[in-house]
PDB file of C-alpha atoms in Angstrom:
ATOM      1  CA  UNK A 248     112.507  51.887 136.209  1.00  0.00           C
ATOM      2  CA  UNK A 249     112.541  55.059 134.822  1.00  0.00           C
ATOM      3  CA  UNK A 250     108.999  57.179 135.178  1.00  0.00           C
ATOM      4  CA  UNK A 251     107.862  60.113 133.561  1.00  0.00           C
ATOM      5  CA  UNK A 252     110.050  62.762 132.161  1.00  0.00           C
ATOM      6  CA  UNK A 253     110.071  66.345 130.818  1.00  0.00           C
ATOM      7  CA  UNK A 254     112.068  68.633 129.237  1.00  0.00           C
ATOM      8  CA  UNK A 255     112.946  71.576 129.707  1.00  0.00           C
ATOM      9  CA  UNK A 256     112.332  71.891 133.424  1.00  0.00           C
ATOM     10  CA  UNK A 257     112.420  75.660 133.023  1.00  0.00           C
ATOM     11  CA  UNK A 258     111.104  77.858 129.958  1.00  0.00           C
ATOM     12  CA  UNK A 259     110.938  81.067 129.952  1.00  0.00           C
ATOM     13  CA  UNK A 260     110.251  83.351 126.887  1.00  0.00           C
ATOM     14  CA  UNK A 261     108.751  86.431 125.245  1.00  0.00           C
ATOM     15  CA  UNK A 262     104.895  86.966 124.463  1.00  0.00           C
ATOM     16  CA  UNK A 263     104.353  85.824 120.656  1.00  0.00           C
ATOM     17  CA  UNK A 264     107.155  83.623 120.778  1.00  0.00           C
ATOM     18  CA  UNK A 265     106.514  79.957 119.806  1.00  0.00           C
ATOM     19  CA  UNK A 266     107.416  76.882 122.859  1.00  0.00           C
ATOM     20  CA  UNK A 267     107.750  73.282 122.766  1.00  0.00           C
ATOM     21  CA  UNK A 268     107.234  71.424 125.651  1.00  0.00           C
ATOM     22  CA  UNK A 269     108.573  67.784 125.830  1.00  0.00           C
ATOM     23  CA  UNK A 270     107.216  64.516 127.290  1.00  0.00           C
ATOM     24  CA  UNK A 271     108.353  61.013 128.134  1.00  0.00           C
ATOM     25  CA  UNK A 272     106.382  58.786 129.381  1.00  0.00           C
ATOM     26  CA  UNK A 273     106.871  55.603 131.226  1.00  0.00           C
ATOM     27  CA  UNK A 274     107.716  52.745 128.831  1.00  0.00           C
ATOM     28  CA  UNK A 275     105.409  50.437 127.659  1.00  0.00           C
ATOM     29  CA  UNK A 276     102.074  52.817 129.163  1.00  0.00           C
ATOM     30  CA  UNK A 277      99.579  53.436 125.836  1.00  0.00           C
ATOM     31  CA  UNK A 278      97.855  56.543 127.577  1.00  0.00           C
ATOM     32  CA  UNK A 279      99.510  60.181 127.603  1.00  0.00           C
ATOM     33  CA  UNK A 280      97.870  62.948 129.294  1.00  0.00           C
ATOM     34  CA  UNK A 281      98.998  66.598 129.429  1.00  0.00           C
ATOM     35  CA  UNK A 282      97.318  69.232 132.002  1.00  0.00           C
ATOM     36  CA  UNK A 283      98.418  72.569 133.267  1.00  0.00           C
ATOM     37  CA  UNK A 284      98.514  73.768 137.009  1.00  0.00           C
ATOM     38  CA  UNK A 285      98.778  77.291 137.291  1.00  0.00           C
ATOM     39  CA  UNK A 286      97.434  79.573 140.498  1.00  0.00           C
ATOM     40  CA  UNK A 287      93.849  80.361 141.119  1.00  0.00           C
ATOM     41  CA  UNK A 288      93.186  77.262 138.221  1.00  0.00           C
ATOM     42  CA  UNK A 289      94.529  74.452 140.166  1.00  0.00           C
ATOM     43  CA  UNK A 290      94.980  71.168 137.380  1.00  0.00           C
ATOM     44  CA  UNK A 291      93.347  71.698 134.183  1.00  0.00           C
ATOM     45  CA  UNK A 292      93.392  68.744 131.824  1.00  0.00           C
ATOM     46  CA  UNK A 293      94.482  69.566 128.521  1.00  0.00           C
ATOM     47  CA  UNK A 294      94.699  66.769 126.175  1.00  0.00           C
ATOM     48  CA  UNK A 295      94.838  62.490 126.345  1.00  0.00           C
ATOM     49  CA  UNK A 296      96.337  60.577 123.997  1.00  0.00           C
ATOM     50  CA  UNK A 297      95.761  56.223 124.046  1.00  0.00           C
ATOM     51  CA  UNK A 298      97.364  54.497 121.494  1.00  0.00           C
ATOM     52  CA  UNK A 299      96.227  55.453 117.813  1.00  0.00           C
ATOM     53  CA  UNK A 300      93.128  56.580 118.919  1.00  0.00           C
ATOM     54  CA  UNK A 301      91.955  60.088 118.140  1.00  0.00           C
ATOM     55  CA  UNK A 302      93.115  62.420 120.740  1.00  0.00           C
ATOM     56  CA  UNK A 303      90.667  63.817 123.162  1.00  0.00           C
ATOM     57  CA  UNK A 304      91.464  67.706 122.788  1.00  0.00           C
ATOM     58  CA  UNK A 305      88.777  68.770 124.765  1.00  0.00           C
ATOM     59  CA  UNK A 306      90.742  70.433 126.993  1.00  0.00           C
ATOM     60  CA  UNK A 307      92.722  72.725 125.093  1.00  0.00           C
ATOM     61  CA  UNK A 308      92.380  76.399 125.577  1.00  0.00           C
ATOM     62  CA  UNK A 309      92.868  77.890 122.550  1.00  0.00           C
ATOM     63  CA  UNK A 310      93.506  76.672 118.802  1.00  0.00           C
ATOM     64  CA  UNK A 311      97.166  78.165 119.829  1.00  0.00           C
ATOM     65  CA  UNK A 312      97.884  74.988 121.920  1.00  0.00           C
ATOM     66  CA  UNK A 313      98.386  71.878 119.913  1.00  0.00           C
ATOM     67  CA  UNK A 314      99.880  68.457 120.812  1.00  0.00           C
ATOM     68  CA  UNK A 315     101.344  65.582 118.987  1.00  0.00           C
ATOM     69  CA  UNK A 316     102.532  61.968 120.211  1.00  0.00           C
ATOM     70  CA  UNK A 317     104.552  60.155 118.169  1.00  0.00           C
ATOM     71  CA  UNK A 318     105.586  56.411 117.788  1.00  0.00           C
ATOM     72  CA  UNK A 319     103.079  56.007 120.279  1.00  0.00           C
ATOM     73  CA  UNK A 320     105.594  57.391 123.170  1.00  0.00           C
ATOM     74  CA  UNK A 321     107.092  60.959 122.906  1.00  0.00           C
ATOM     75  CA  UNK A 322     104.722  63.550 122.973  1.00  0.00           C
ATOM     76  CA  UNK A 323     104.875  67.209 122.316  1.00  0.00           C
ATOM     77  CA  UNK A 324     102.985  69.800 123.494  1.00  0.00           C
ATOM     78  CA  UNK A 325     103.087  73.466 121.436  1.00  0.00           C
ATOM     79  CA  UNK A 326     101.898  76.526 122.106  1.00  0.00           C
ATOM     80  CA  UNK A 327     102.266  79.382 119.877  1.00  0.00           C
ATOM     81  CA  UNK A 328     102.194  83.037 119.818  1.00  0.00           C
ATOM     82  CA  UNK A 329     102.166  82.604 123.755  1.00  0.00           C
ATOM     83  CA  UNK A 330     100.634  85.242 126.325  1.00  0.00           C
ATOM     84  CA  UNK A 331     101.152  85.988 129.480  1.00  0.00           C
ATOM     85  CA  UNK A 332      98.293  84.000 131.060  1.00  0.00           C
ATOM     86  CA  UNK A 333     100.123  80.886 129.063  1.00  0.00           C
ATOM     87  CA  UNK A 334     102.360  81.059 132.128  1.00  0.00           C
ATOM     88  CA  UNK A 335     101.451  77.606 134.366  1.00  0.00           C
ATOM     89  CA  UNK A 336     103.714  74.431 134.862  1.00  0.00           C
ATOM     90  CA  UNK A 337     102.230  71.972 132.473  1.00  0.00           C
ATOM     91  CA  UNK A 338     102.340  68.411 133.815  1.00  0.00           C
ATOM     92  CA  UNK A 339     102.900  65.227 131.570  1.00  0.00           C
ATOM     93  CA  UNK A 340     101.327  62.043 132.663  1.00  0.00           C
ATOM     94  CA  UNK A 341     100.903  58.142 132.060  1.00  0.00           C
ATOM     95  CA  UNK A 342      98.891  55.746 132.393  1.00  0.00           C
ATOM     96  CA  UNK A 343      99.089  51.796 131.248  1.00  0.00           C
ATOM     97  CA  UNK A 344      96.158  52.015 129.233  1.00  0.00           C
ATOM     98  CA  UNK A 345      93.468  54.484 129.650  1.00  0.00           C
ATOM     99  CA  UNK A 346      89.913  53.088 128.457  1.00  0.00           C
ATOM    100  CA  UNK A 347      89.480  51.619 131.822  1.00  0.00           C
ATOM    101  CA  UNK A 348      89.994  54.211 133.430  1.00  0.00           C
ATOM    102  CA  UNK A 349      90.954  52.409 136.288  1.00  0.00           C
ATOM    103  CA  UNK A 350      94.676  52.521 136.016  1.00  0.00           C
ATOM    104  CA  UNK A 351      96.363  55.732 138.092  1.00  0.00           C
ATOM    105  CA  UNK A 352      98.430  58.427 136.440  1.00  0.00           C
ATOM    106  CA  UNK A 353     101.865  58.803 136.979  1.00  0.00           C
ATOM    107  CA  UNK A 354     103.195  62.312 136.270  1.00  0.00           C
ATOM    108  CA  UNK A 355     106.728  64.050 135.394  1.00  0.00           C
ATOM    109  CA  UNK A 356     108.028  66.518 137.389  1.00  0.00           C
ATOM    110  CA  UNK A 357     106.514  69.113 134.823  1.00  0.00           C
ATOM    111  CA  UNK A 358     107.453  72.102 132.939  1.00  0.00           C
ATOM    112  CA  UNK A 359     107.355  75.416 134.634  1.00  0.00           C
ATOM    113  CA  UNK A 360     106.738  78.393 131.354  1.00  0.00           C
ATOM    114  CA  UNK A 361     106.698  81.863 131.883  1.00  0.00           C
ATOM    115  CA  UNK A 362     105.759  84.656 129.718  1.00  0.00           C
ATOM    116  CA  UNK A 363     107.603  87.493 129.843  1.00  0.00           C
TER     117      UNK A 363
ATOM    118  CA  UNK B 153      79.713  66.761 134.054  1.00  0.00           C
ATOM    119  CA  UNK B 154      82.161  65.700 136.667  1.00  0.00           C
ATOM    120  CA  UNK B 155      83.693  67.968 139.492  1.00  0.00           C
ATOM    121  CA  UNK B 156      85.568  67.597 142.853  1.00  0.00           C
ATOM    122  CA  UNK B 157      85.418  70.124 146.056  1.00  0.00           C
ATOM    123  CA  UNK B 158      88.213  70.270 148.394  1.00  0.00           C
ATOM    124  CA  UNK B 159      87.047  72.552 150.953  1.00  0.00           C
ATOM    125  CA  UNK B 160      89.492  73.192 153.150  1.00  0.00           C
ATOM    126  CA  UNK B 161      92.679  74.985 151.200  1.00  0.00           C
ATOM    127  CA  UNK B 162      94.900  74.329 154.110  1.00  0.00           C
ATOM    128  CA  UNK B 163      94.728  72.188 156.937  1.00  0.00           C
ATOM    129  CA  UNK B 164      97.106  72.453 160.487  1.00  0.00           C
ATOM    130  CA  UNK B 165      97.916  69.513 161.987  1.00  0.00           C
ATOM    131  CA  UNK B 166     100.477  68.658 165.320  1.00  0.00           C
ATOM    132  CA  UNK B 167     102.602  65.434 164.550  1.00  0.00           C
ATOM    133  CA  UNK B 168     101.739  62.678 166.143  1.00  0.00           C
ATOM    134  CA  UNK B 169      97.814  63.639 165.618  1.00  0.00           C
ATOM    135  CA  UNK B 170      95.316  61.976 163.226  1.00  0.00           C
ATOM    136  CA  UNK B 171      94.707  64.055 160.046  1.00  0.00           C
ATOM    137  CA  UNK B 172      91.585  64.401 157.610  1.00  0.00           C
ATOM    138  CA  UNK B 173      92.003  66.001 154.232  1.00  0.00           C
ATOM    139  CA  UNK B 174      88.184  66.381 152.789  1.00  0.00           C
ATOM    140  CA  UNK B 175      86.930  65.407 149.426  1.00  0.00           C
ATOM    141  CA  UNK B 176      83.248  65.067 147.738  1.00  0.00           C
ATOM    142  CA  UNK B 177      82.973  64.494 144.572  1.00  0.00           C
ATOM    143  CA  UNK B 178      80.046  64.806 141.402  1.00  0.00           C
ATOM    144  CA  UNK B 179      79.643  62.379 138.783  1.00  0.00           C
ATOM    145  CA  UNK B 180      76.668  60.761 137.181  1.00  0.00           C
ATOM    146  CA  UNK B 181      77.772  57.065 137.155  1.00  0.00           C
ATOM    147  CA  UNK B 182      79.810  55.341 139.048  1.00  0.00           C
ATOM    148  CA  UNK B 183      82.992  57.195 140.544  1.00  0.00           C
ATOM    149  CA  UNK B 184      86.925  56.389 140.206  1.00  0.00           C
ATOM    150  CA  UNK B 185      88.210  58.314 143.025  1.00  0.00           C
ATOM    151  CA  UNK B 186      91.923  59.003 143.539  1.00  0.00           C
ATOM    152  CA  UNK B 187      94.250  60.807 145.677  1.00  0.00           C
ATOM    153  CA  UNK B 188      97.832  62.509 144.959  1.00  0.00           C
ATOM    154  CA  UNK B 189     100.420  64.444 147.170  1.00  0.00           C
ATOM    155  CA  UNK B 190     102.781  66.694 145.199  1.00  0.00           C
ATOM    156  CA  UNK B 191     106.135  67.982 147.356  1.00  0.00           C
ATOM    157  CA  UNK B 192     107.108  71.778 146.373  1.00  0.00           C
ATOM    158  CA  UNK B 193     108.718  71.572 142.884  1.00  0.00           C
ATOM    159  CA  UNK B 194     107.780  68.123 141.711  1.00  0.00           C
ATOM    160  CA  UNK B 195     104.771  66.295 140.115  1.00  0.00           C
ATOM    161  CA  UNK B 196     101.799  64.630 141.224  1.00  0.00           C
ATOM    162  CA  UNK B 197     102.539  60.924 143.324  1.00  0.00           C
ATOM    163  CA  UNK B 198     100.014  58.402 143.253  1.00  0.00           C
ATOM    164  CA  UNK B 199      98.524  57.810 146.700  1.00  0.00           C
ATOM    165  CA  UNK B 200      95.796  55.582 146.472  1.00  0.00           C
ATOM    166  CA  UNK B 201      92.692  54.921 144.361  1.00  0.00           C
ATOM    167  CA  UNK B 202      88.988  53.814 145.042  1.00  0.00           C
ATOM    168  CA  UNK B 203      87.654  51.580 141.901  1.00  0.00           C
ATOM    169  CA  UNK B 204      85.188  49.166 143.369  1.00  0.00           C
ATOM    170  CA  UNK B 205      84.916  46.923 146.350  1.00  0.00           C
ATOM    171  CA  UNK B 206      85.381  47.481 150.198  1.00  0.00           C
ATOM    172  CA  UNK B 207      84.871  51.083 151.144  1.00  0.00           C
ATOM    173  CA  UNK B 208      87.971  51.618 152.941  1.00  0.00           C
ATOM    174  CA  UNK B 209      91.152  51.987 151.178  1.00  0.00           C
ATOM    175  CA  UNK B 210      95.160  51.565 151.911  1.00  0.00           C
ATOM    176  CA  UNK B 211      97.565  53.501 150.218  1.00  0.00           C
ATOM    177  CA  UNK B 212     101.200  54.284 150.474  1.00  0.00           C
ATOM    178  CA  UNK B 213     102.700  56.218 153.466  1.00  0.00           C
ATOM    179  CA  UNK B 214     100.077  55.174 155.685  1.00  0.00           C
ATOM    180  CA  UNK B 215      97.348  56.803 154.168  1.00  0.00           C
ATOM    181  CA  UNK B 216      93.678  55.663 153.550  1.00  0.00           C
ATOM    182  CA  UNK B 217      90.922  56.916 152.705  1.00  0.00           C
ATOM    183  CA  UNK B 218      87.096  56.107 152.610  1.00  0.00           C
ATOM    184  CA  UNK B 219      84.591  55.698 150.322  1.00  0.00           C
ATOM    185  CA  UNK B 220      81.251  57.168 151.378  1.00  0.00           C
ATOM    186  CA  UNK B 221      78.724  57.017 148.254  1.00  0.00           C
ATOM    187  CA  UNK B 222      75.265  58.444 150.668  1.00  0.00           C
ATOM    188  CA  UNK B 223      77.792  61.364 151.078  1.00  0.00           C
ATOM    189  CA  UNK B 224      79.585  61.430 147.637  1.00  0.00           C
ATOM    190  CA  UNK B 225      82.840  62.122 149.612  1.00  0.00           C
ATOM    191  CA  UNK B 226      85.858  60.259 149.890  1.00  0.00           C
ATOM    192  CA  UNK B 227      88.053  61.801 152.520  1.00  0.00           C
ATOM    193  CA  UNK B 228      92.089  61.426 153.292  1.00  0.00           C
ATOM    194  CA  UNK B 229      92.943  60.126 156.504  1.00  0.00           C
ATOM    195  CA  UNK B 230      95.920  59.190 158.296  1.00  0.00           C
ATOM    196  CA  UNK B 231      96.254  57.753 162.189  1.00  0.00           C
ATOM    197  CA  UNK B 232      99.193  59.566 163.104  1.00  0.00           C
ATOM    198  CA  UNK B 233     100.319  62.913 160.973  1.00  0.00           C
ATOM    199  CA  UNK B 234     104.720  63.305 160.554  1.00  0.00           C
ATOM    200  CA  UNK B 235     106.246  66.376 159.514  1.00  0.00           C
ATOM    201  CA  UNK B 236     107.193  64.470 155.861  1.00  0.00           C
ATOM    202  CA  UNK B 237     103.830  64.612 155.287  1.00  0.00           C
ATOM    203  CA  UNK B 238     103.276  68.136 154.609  1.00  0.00           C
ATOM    204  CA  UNK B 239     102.853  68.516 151.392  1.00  0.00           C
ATOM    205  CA  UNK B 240     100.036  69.824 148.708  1.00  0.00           C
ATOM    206  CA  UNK B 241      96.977  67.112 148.496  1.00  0.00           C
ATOM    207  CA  UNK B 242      94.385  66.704 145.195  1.00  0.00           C
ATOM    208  CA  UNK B 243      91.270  64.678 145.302  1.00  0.00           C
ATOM    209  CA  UNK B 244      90.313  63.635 141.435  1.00  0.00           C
ATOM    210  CA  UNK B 245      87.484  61.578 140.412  1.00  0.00           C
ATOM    211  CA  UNK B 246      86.823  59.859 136.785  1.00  0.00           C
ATOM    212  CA  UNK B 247      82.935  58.607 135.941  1.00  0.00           C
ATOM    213  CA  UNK B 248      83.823  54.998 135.529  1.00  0.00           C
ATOM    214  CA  UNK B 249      82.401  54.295 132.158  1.00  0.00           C
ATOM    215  CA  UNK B 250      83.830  52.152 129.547  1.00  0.00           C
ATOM    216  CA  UNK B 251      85.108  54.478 126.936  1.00  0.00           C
ATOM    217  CA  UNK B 252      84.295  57.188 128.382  1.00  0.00           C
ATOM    218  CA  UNK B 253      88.115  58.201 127.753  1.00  0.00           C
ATOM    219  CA  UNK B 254      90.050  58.559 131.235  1.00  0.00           C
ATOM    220  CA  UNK B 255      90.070  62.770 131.599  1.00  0.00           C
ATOM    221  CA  UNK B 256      90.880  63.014 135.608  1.00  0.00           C
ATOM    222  CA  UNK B 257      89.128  65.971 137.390  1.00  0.00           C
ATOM    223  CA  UNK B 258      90.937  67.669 139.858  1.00  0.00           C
ATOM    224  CA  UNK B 259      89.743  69.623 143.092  1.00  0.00           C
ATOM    225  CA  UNK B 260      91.533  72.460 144.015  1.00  0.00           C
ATOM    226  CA  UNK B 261      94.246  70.965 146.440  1.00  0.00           C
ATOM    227  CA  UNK B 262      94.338  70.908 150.184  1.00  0.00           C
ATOM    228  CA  UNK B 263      97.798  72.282 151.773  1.00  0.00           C
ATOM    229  CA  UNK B 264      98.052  69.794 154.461  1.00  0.00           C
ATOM    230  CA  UNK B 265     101.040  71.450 156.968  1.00  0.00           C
ATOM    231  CA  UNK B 266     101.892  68.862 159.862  1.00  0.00           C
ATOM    232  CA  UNK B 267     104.075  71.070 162.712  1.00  0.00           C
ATOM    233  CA  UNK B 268     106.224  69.700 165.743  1.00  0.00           C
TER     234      UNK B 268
END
């Protein structure tokens, strides 16, 4: 089947400009999770998504980054007014259903942004 | 708080040799423990997970990797290192409490480079 995808594979774009980052996940998973791997930071998590729950936004950096999710599949991830140190590959993953915790993540082949 | 240490950031190993990539890990509860390999330009794969039960476990390509909770590590091994297996290595952990959400922690990664 098909796993995780993203879109675009490459981004790259001018400080202050708005991006959109795409996610889909694996069919039939409830739990979305977006983090962003960029040097000297390794994986930072971001933001999870399971079913209609409330979103755990802990992770976002900045009130510039925002994320949506939905039909309960496609998620979006937004950042606006973007900076320089916005430049990372941000990594979509899924899970079957995340409460457990117990189920592994399976992750896209990312999103590599840069900032010019 | 949760954390993972990955103290090695690259480890040299001849093929045919055994190879250990090192993990401990922090949490205050019980730990999920898993381990990923990502291949230049892709995402994260799923290698293997500890949850509960017998120390010592099997994963894909070969690998496995124990469980020590006296010495809060859980350490990648493999009998006999290929080439193929070079390759960027994470250690995550999750406190395994019911909803306790299911944010992953990531160590830093461990370049694992496996020469003729």
């Amino acid at each position: 089947g098909a796993g995780v995808s993203q879109s675009p594979s490459n981004k790259v774009t001018e400080k202050g400009k708005d991006v959109e980052l795409r996610c889909d996940p694996i069919s039939g998973h409830t739990a979305l999770y977006w983090y962003r791997q960029s040097l000297g930071q390794g994986l930072e998590f971001l933001i999870y998504f399971q079913g209609n729950s409330a979103p755990d936004k802990s992770g976002l950096p900045s009130d510039r980054f925002s994320a949506e999710r939905t039909g309960g599949s496609v998620s979006t991830l937004t950042i606006q007014r973007t900076q320089q140190e916005d430049s990372a590959v941000y990594l979509c993953a899924s899970s079957l259903a995340g409460t457990s915790g117990r189920d592994e993540q399976f992750f896209g082949p990312g999103t590599r942004l840069t900032v010019l | 708080a949760q954390s993972v240490a990955q103290p090695e950031d690259q480890v040299n190993v001849a093929e045919g040799n055994p190879l250990t990539v090192k993990c401990t890990y922090s949490v205050s509860g019980n730990p999920y423990l898993f381990w990923y390999v990502q291949y230049p330009n892709r995402g994260l794969q799923f290698l293997l997970k500890y949850i509960t039960g017998d120390n010592l476990v099997k994963g894909s390509y070969g690998f496995e990797a124990e469980f020590n909770k006296s010495q809060t590590s859980f350490h990648l091994k493999k009998p006999s290192a290929l080439v193929s297996d070079s390759a960027l290595y994470f250690c995550a952990v999750r406190e395994g409490l019911t909803g306790g959400g299911n944010k992953l922690t990531f160590g830093t990664g461990t370049q694992l480079k496996v020469e003729l």
